[in-house]
Short mmCIF file of C-alpha atoms and ligand atoms in Angstrom, two decimals:
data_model
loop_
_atom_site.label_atom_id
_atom_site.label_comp_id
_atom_site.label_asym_id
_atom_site.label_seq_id
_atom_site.Cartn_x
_atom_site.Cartn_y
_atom_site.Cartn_z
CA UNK A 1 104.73 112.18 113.50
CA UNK A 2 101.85 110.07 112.22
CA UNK A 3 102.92 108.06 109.18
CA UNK A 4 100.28 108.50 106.01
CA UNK A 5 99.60 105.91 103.41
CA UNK A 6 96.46 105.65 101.10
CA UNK A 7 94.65 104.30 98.61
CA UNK A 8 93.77 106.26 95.64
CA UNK A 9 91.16 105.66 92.71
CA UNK A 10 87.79 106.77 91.43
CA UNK A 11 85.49 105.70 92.91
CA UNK A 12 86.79 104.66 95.99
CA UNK A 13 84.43 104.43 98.74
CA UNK A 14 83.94 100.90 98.48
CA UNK A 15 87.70 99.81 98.89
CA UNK A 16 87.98 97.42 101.53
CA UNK A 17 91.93 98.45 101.97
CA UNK A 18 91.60 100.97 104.48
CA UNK A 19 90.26 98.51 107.36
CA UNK A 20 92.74 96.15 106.41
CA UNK A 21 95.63 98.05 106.60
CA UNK A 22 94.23 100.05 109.73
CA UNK A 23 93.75 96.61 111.71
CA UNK A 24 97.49 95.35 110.96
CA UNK A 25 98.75 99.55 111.50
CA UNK A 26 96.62 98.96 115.26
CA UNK A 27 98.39 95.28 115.74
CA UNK A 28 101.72 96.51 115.29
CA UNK A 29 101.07 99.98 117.33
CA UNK A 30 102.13 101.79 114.32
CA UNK A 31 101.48 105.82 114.81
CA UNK A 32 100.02 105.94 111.18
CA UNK A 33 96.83 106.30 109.28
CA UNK A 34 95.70 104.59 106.08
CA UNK A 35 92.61 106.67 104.41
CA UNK A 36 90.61 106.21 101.09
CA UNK A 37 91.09 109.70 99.02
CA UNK A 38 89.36 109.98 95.43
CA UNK A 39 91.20 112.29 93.51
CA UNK A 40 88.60 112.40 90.70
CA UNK A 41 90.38 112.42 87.61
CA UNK A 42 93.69 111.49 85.98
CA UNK A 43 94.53 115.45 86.22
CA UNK A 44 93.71 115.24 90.00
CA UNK A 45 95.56 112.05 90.38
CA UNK A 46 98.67 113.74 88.89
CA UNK A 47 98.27 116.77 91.15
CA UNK A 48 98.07 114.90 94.08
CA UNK A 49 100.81 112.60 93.22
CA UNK A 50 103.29 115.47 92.74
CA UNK A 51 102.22 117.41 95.61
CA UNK A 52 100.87 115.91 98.52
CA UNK A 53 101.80 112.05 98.36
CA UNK A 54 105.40 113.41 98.00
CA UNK A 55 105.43 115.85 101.29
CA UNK A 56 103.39 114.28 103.41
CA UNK A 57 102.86 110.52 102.57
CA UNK A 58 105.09 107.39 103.13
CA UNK A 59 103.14 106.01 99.84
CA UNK A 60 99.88 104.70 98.44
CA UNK A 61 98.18 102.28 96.99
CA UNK A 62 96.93 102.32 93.45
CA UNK A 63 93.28 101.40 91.85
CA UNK A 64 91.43 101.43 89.19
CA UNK A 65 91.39 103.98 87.13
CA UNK A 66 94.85 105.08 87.29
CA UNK A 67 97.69 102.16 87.68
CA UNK A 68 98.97 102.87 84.41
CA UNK A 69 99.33 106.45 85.30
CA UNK A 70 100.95 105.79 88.39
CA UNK A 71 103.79 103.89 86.72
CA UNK A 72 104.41 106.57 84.39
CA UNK A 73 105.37 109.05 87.03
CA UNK A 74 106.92 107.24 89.12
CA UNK A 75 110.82 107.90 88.57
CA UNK A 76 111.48 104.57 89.04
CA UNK A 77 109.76 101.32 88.90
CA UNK A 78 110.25 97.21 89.58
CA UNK A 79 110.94 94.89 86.62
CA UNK A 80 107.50 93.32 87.00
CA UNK A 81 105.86 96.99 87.49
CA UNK A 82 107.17 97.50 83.90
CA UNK A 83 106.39 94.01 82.79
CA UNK A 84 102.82 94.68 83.75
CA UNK A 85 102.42 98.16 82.89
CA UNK A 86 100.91 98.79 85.66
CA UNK A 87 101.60 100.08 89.74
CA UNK A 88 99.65 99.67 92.63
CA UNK A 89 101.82 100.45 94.98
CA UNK A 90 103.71 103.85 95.32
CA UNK A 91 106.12 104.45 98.01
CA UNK A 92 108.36 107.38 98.91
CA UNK A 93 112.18 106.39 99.35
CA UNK A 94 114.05 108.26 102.12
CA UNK A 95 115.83 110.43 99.17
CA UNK A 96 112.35 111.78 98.28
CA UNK A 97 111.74 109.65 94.61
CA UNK A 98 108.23 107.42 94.08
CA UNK A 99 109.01 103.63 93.24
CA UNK A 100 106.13 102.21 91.90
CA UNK A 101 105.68 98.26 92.26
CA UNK A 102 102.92 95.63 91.46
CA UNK A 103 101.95 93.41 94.14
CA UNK A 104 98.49 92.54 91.95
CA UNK A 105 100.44 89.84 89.94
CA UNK A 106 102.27 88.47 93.10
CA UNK A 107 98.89 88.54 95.25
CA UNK A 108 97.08 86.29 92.59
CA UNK A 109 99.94 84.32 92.16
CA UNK A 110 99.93 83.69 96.03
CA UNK A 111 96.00 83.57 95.80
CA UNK A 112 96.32 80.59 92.69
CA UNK A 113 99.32 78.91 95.09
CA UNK A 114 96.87 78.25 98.09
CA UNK A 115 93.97 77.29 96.12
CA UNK A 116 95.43 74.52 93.96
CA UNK A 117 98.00 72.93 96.58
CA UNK A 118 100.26 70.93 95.32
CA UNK A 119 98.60 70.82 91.84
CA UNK A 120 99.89 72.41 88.55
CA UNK A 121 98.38 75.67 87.15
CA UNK A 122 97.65 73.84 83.89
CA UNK A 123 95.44 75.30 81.37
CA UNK A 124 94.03 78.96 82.12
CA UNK A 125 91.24 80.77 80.30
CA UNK A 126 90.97 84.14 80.98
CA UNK A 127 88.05 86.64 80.26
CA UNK A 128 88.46 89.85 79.91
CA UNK A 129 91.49 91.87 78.71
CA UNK A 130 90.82 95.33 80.96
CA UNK A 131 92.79 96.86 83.76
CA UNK A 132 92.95 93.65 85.65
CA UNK A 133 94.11 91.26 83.12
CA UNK A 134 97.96 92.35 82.55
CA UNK A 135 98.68 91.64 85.96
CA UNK A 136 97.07 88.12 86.13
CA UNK A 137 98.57 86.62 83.03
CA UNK A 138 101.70 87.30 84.51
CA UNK A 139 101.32 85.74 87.78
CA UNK A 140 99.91 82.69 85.80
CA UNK A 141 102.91 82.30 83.75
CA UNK A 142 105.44 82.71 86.34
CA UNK A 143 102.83 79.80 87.88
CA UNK A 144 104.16 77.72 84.50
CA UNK A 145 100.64 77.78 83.18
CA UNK A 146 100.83 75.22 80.07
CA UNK A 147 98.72 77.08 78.10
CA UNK A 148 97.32 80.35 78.67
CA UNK A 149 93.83 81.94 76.30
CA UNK A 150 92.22 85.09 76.55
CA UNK A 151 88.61 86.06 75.69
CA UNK A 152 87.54 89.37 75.18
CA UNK A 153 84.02 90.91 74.25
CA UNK A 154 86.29 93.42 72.10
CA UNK A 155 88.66 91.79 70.69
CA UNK A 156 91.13 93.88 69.32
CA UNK A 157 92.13 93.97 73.25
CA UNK A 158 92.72 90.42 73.52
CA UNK A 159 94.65 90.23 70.82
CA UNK A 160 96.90 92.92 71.60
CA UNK A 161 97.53 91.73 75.45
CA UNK A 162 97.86 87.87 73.43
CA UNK A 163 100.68 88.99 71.53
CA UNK A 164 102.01 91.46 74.69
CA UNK A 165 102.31 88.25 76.88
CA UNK A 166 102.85 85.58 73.97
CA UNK A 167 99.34 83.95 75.28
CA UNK A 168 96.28 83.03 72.60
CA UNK A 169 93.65 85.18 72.02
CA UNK A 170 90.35 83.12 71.36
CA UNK A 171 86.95 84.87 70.40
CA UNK A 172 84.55 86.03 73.49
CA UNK A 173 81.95 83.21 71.34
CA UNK A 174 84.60 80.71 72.17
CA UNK A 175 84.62 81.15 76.20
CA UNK A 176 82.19 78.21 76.55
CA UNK A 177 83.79 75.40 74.18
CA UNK A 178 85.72 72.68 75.46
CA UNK A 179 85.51 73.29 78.93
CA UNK A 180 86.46 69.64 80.25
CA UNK A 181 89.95 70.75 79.16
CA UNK A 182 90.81 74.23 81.23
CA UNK A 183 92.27 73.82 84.36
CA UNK A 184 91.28 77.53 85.31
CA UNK A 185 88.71 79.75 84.50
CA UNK A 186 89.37 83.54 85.72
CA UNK A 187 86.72 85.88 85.17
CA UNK A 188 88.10 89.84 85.28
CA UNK A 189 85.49 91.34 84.07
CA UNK A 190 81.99 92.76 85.60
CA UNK A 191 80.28 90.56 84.10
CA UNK A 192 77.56 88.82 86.73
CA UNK A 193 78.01 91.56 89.63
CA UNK A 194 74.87 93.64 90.17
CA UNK A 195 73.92 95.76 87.44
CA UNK A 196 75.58 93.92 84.65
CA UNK A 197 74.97 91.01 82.44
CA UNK A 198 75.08 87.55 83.43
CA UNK A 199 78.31 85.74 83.33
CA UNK A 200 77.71 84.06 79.99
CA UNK A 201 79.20 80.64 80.85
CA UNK A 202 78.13 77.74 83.25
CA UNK A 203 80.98 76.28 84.42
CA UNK A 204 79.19 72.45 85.03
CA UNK A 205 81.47 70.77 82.20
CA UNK A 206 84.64 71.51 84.03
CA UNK A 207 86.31 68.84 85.41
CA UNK A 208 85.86 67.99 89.26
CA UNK A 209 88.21 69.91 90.80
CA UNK A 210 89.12 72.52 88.57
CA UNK A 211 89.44 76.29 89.41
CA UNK A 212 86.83 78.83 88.92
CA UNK A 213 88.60 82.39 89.84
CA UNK A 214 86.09 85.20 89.94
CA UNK A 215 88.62 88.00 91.11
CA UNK A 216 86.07 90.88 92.38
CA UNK A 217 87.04 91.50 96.21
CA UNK A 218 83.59 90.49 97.98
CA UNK A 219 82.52 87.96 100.21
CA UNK A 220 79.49 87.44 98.66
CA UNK A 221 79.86 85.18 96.07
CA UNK A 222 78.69 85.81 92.27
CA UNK A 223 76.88 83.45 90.27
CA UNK A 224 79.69 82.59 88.70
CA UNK A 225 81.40 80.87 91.96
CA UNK A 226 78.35 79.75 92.97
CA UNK A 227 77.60 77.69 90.09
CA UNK A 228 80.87 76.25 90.21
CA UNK A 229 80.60 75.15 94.07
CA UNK A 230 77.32 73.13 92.55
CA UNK A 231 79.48 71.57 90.52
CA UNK A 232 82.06 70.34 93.07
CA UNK A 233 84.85 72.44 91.60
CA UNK A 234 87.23 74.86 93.56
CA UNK A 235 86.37 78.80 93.61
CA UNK A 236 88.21 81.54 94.27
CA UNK A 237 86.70 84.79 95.23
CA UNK A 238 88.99 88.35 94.98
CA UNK A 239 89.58 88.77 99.00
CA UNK A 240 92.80 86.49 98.56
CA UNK A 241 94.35 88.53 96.24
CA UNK A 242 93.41 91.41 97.75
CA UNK A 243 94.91 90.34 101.02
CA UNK A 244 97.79 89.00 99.20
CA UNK A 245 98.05 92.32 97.29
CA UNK A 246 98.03 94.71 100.63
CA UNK A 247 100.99 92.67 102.42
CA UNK A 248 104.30 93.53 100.34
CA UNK A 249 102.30 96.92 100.27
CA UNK A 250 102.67 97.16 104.08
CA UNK A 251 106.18 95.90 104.28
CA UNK A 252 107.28 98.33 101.98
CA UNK A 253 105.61 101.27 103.89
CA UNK A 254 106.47 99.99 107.52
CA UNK A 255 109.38 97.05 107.19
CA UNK A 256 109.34 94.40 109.37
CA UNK A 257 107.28 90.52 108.56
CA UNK A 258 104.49 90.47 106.97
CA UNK A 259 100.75 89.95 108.64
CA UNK A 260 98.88 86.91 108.88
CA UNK A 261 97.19 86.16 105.46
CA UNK A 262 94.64 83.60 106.50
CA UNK A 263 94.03 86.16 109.05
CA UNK A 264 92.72 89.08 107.15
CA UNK A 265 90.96 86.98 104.88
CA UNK A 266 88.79 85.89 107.68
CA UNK A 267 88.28 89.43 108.55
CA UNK A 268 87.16 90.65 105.55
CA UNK A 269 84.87 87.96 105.18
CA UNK A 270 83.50 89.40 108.19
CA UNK A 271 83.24 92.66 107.12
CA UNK A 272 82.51 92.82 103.69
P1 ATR B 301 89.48 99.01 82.17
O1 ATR B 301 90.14 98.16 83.19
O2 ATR B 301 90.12 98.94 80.85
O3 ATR B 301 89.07 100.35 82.67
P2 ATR B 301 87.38 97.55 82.91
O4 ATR B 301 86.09 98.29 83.06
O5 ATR B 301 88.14 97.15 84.09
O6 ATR B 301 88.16 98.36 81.89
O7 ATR B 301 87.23 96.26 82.05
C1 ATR B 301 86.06 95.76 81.98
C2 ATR B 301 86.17 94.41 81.30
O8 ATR B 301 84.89 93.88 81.35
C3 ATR B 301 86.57 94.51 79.83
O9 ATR B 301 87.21 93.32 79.47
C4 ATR B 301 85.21 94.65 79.18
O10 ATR B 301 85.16 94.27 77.83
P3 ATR B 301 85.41 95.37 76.67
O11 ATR B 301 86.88 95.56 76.61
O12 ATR B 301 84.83 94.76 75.45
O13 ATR B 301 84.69 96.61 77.11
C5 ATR B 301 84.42 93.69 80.01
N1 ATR B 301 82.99 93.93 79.94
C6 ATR B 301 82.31 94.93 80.54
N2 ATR B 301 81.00 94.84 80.26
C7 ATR B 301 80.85 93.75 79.45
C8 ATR B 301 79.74 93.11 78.81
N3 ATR B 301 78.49 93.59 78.94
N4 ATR B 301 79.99 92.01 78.07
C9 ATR B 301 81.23 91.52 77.93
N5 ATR B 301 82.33 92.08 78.50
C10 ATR B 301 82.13 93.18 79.26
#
């Protein structure tokens, strides 16, 4: 019987998921199907998460709007699922329960690994403090950041993830001072994709070398990352993580070693 996995959020249509995990599903000669399903709301996600991805799903992943709620009915869940408060990744055990795990932390955490080498995380500003942020701070402090901040145009948000993670909240005003001295610069919100703002920061005073992180999945670069390229420093798009993201996803579906990373990023920089 064909084996079903999916991804699930609202909206969905754009996920680039589906082609990745069909392409590995062809180069193993897996008989299974990964599709993109929208269940439209949080009551829809819960309907469909009882029902359907139970019966007649090996598991799923997880986007935006509803990783919190996935974790919460999951009956049980990995120690950095919890830490995160967050799953992206759902998968039916052969006794019939949902484990929910977060492979977003360990995908940036693999993404950061590649793009500094042998280099130390150092200091990381982060901006934003929605969905995406839980899960980066922690792959940034299992990276033995030396000092993590976080910037948010709300701040209350900051604050509270600040004192979640033990991290520093600074004031969104502040995201521009003292450059010269962050190693990292990760950008999680919208913030310079089309149809919002400008990214309110030009990265030029960073230090040669330093990372700019702009972590939507696209090959098309934002203004953000292309500003820092002008500047000689190192970027890092979304399509790493995302890549990094999908693999433990896969292995926890089908078993067996995981695809070729490098691989699939190439790919998707084809297609997307
Ligand atoms: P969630 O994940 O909570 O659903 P999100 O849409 O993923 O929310 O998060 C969007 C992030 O982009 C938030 O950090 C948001 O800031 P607020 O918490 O203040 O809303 C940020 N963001 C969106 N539009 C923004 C803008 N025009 N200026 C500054 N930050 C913005």
């Amino acid at each position: 019987m064909t084996r079903r996995v999916c991804v699930l959020g609202h909206p969905i249509r754009h996920s680039l998921s589906p082609a990745l995990h069909n392409r590995w599903i062809a180069a193993r000669g897996l008989d299974a199907r990964y599709d993109a399903i929208d269940p439209g709301d949080a009551d829809g996600f819960r309907a469909f998460v009882e029902g359907r991805l139970r019966t007649e799903f090996v598991g799923a992943n997880v986007t935006l709007p509803f990783k919190t709620l996935a974790l919460a009915l999951a009956d049980t869940a990995s120690d950095r699922a919890r830490a995160i408060g967050a799953a992206n990744l759902l998968t039916v055990t052969a006794d019939g329960n949902l484990r929910a795990d977060n492979t977003d932390g360990p995908g940036f955490r693999a993404a950061l690994t590649d793009a500094l080498g042998d280099r130390p995380l150092g200091r990381v500003r982060i901006v934003g403090a929605g969905g995406a942020a839980p899960a980066i701070i922690w792959a940034c402090q299992k990276l033995e950041a030396s000092r993590i901040e976080i910037a948010n145009r709300t701040a209350e948000k900051a604050i509270v993830l600040a004192s979640r993670f033990d991290i520093d909240a600074i004031s969104f005003e502040q995201i521009a001072d003292d450059l010269e001295a962050v190693d990292v610069l990760v950008n999680t919100t919208a913030l310079g994709l089309p149809g919002s703002p400008p990214f309110p920061l030009d990265p030029s005073t960073m230090r040669p070398g330093s990372l700019v992180c702009d972590i939507v999945p696209s090959a098309h670069p934002t203004p953000l990352l292309l500003a820092a390229r002008a500047s000689n420093l190192t970027v890092l798009d979304g399509l790493p993580m995302l890549v990094h993201q999908a693999i433990p996803s896969f292995t926890a579906w089908f078993g067996g070693s995981p695809p070729d990373a490098e691989a699939a990023i190439a790919f998707l920089r084809g297609a997307s």
